[in-house]
Coordinates of C-alpha atoms and ligand atoms in Angstrom, one line a residue:
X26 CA 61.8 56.6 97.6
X27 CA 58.9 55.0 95.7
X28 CA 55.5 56.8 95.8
X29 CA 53.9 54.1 93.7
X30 CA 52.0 52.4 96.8
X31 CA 52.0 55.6 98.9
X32 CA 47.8 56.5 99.2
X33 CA 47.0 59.7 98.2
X34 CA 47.0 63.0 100.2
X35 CA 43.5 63.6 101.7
X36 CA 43.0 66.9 104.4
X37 CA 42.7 64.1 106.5
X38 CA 46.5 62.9 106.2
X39 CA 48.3 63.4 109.6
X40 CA 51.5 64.9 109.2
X41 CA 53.1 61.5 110.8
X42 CA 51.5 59.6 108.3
X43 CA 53.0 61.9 105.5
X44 CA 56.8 62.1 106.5
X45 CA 56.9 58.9 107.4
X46 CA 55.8 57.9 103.6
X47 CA 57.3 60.5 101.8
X48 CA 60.1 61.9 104.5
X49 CA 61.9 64.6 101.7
X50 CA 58.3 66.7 101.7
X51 CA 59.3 67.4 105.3
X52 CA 61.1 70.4 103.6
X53 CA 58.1 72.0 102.6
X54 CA 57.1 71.9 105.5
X55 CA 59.9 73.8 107.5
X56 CA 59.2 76.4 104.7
X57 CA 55.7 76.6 105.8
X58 CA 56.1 76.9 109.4
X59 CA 54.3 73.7 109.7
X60 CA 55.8 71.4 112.9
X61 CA 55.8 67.8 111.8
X62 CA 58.1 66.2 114.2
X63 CA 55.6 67.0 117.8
X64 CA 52.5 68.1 115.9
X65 CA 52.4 64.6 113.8
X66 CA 49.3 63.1 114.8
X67 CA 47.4 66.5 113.4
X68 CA 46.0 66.0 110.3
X69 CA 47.1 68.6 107.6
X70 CA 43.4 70.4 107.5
X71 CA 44.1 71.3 110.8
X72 CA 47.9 72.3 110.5
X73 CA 46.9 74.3 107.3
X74 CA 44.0 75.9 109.4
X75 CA 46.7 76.8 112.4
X76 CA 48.7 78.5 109.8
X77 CA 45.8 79.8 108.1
X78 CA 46.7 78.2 104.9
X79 CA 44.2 76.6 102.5
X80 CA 44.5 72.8 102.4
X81 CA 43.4 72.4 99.0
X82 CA 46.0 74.5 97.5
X83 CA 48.9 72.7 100.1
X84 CA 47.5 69.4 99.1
X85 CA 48.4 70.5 95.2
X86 CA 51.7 72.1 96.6
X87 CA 52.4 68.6 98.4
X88 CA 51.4 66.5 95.7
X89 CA 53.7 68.5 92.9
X90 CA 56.7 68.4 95.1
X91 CA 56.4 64.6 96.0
X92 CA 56.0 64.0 91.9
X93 CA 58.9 65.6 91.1
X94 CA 61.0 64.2 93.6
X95 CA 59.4 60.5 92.5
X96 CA 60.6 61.9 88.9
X97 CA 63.8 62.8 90.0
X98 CA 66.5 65.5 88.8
X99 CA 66.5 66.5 85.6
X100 CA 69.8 65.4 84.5
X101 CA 71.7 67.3 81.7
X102 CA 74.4 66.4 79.3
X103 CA 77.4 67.7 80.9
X104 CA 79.8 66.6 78.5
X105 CA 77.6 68.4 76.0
X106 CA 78.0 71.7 77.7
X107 CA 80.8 74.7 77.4
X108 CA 82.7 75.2 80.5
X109 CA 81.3 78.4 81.4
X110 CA 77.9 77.0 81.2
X111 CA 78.6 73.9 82.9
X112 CA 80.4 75.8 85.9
X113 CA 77.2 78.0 86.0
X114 CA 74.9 74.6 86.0
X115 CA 76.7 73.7 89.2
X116 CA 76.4 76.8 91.1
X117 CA 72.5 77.2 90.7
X118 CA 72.0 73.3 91.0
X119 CA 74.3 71.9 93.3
X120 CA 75.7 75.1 94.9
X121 CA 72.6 76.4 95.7
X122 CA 70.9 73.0 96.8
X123 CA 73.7 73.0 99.5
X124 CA 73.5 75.9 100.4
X125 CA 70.0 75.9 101.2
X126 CA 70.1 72.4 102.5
X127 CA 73.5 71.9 104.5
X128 CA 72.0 74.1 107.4
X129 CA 69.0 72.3 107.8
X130 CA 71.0 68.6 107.8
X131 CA 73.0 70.3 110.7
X132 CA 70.2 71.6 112.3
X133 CA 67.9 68.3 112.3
X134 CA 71.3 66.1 113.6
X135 CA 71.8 68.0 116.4
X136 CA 68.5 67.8 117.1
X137 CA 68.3 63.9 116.8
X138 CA 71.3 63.6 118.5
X139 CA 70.6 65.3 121.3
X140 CA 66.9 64.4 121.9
X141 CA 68.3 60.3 120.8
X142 CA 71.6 60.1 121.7
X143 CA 71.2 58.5 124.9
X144 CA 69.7 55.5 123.6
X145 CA 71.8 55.3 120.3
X146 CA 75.3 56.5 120.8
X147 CA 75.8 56.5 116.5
X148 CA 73.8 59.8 116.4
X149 CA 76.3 62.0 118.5
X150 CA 78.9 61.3 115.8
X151 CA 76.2 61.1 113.3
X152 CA 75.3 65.0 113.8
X153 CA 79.7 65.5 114.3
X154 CA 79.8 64.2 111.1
X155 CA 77.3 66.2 109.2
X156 CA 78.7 69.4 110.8
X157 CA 82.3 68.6 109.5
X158 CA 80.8 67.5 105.9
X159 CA 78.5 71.3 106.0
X160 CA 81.4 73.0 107.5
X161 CA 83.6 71.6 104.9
X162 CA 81.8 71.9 101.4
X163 CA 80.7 75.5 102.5
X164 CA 84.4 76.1 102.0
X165 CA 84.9 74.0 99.4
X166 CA 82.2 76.0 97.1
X167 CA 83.6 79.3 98.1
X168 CA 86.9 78.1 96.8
X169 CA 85.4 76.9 93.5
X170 CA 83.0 79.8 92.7
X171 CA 85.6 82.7 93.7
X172 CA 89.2 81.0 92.0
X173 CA 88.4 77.7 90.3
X174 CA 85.3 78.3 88.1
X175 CA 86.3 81.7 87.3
X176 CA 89.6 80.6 86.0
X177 CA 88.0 77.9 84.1
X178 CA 85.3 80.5 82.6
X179 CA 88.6 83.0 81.6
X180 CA 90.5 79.4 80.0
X181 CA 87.6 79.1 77.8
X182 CA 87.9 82.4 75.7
X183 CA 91.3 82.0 75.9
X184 CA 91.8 85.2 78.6
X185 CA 93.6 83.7 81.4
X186 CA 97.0 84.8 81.6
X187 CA 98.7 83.1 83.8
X188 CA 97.6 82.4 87.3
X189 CA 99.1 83.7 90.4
X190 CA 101.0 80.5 92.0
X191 CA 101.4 78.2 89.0
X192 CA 98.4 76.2 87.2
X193 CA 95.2 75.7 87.3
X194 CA 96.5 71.8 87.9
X195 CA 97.2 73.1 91.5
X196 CA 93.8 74.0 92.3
X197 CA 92.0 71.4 90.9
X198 CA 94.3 69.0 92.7
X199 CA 92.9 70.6 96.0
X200 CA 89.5 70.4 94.7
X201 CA 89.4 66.8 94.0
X202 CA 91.3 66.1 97.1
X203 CA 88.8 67.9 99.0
X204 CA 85.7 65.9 97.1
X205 CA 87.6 62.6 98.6
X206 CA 87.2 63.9 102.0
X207 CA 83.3 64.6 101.7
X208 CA 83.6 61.6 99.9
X209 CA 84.9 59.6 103.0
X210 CA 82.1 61.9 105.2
X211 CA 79.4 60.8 103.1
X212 CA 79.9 57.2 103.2
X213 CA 80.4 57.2 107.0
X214 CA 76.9 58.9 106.9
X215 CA 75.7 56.4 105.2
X216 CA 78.0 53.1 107.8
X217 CA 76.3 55.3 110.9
X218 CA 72.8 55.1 109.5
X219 CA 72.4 51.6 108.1
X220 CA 72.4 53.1 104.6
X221 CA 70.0 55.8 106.0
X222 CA 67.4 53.5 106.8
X223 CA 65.1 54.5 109.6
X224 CA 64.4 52.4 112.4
X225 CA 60.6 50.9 113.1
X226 CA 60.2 54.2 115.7
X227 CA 62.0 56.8 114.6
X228 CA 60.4 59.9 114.9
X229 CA 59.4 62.1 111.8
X230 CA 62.2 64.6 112.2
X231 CA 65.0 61.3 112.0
X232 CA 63.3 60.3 109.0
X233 CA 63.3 63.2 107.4
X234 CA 67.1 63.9 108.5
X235 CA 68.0 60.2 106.9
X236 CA 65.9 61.0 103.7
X237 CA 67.6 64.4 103.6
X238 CA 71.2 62.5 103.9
X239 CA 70.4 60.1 101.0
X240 CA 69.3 62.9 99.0
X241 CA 72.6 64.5 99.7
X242 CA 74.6 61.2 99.0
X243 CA 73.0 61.1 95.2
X244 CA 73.5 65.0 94.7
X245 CA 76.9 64.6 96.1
X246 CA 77.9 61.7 93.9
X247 CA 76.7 63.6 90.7
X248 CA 78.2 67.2 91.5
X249 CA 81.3 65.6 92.1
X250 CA 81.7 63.5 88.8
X251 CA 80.4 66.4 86.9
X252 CA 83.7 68.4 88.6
X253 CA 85.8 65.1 88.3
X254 CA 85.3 63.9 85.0
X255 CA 84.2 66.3 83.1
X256 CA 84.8 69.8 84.0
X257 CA 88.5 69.6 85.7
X258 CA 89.9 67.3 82.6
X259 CA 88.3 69.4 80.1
X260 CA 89.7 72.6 82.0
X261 CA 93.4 71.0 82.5
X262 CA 93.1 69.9 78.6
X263 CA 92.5 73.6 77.4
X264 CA 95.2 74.9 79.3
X265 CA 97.4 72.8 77.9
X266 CA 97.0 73.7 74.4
X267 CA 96.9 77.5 75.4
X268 CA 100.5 79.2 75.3
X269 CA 102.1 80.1 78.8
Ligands
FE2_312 FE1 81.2 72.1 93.3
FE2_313 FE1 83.8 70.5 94.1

């Protein structure tokens, strides 16, 4: 999303007008009880005064979120990284963005779905799709953060001895099996969408969903190389050189 030719935020913005420019600030305002999708043509001085919020501080909230989004993750040098720390990076970044984010993706497909469905028969399996892909990766964590990672954490001071149904190649094997699957959900996400491009009159909640779902794709993409091809390799190497 560029936000080089986007106008600037005024209390006379109308929610439409922002979501529809800058779709991902939608999240704010979920978390603000704010009601973009049917209350678009209100201008934010008046959804702020409905909440009994002050605009001038949500204008400064709005405009700190969009420029870090416009700036993008701040990427760090995972191969630079111990393993402990690098498994604790992706828990509180990519764990927790999930976490936090897979329920509302559910929540606004099945809400497109079945308000849209009728005239686009994509966004039934769309919202099918993005259930399986939440329901999936919730597991998928909870498998890493409870055996994988701290396996990986004991390899690196050299206290894991041995590991209850052979080694930690087994694992790891599921895991990346597993990140081909969401793999193969993500991209047809992205086949069912158009490469998440919203149509001329989709309504603020779709293009918030299909801003949402790109975000995912690029968090997705760099959790799992960080996992792929750095972490898992680095793990299997250690292991290797400890003694059995
Ligand atoms: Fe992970
Ligand atoms: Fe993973």
């Amino acid at each position: 999303m560029s936000s080089v030719l986007v106008s600037p935020l005024t209390p006379e913005t109308t929610l439409g007008e922002l979501v529809a420019t800058r779709p991902l600030l939608a999240r704010l305002f979920e978390r603000l009880g704010i009601d973009y999708c049917c209350g678009g043509k209100q201008t934010l001085a008046a959804a702020c005064a409905r909440r009994g919020l002050d605009v001038t501080t949500t204008i400064a909230l709005l405009d700190s979120a969009g420029a870090a989004l416009a700036a993008g993750p701040a990427e760090v040098d995972a191969a630079a990284m111990g393993l402990a720390e690098l498994a604790d990076h992706i828990e509180t970044t990519h764990h927790t963005y999930l976490k936090a984010e897979l329920p509302r993706l559910v929540e606004m497909a099945g809400h497109i779905a079945g308000k849209h469905g009728w005239r686009d028969a994509r966004l039934p399996e769309l919202a099918a799709t993005v259930r399986t892909l939440a329901a999936e990766m919730t597991d998928h964590m909870r498998k890493e953060e409870v055996i994988l990672f701290p396996l990986v954490r004991q390899i690196e001071t050299g206290a894991a001895d041995g590991f209850p149904g052979g080694s930690i190649a087994n694992p790891i094997r599921q895991m990346e099996s597993e990140h081909e699957s969401a793999g193969r959900l993500t991209a047809r996400l992205r086949e069912l969408t158009d490469g998440f491009t919203p149509n001329a009159d989709a309504c603020n909640t779709h293009r918030a969903l299909l801003a949402g779902l790109a975000e995912f794709e690029s968090d997705l993409h760099r959790h799992v190389h960080k996992e792929n091809n750095v972490l898992f390799p680095r793990a299997l190497k250690l292991a290797a050189a400890q003694p059995a």
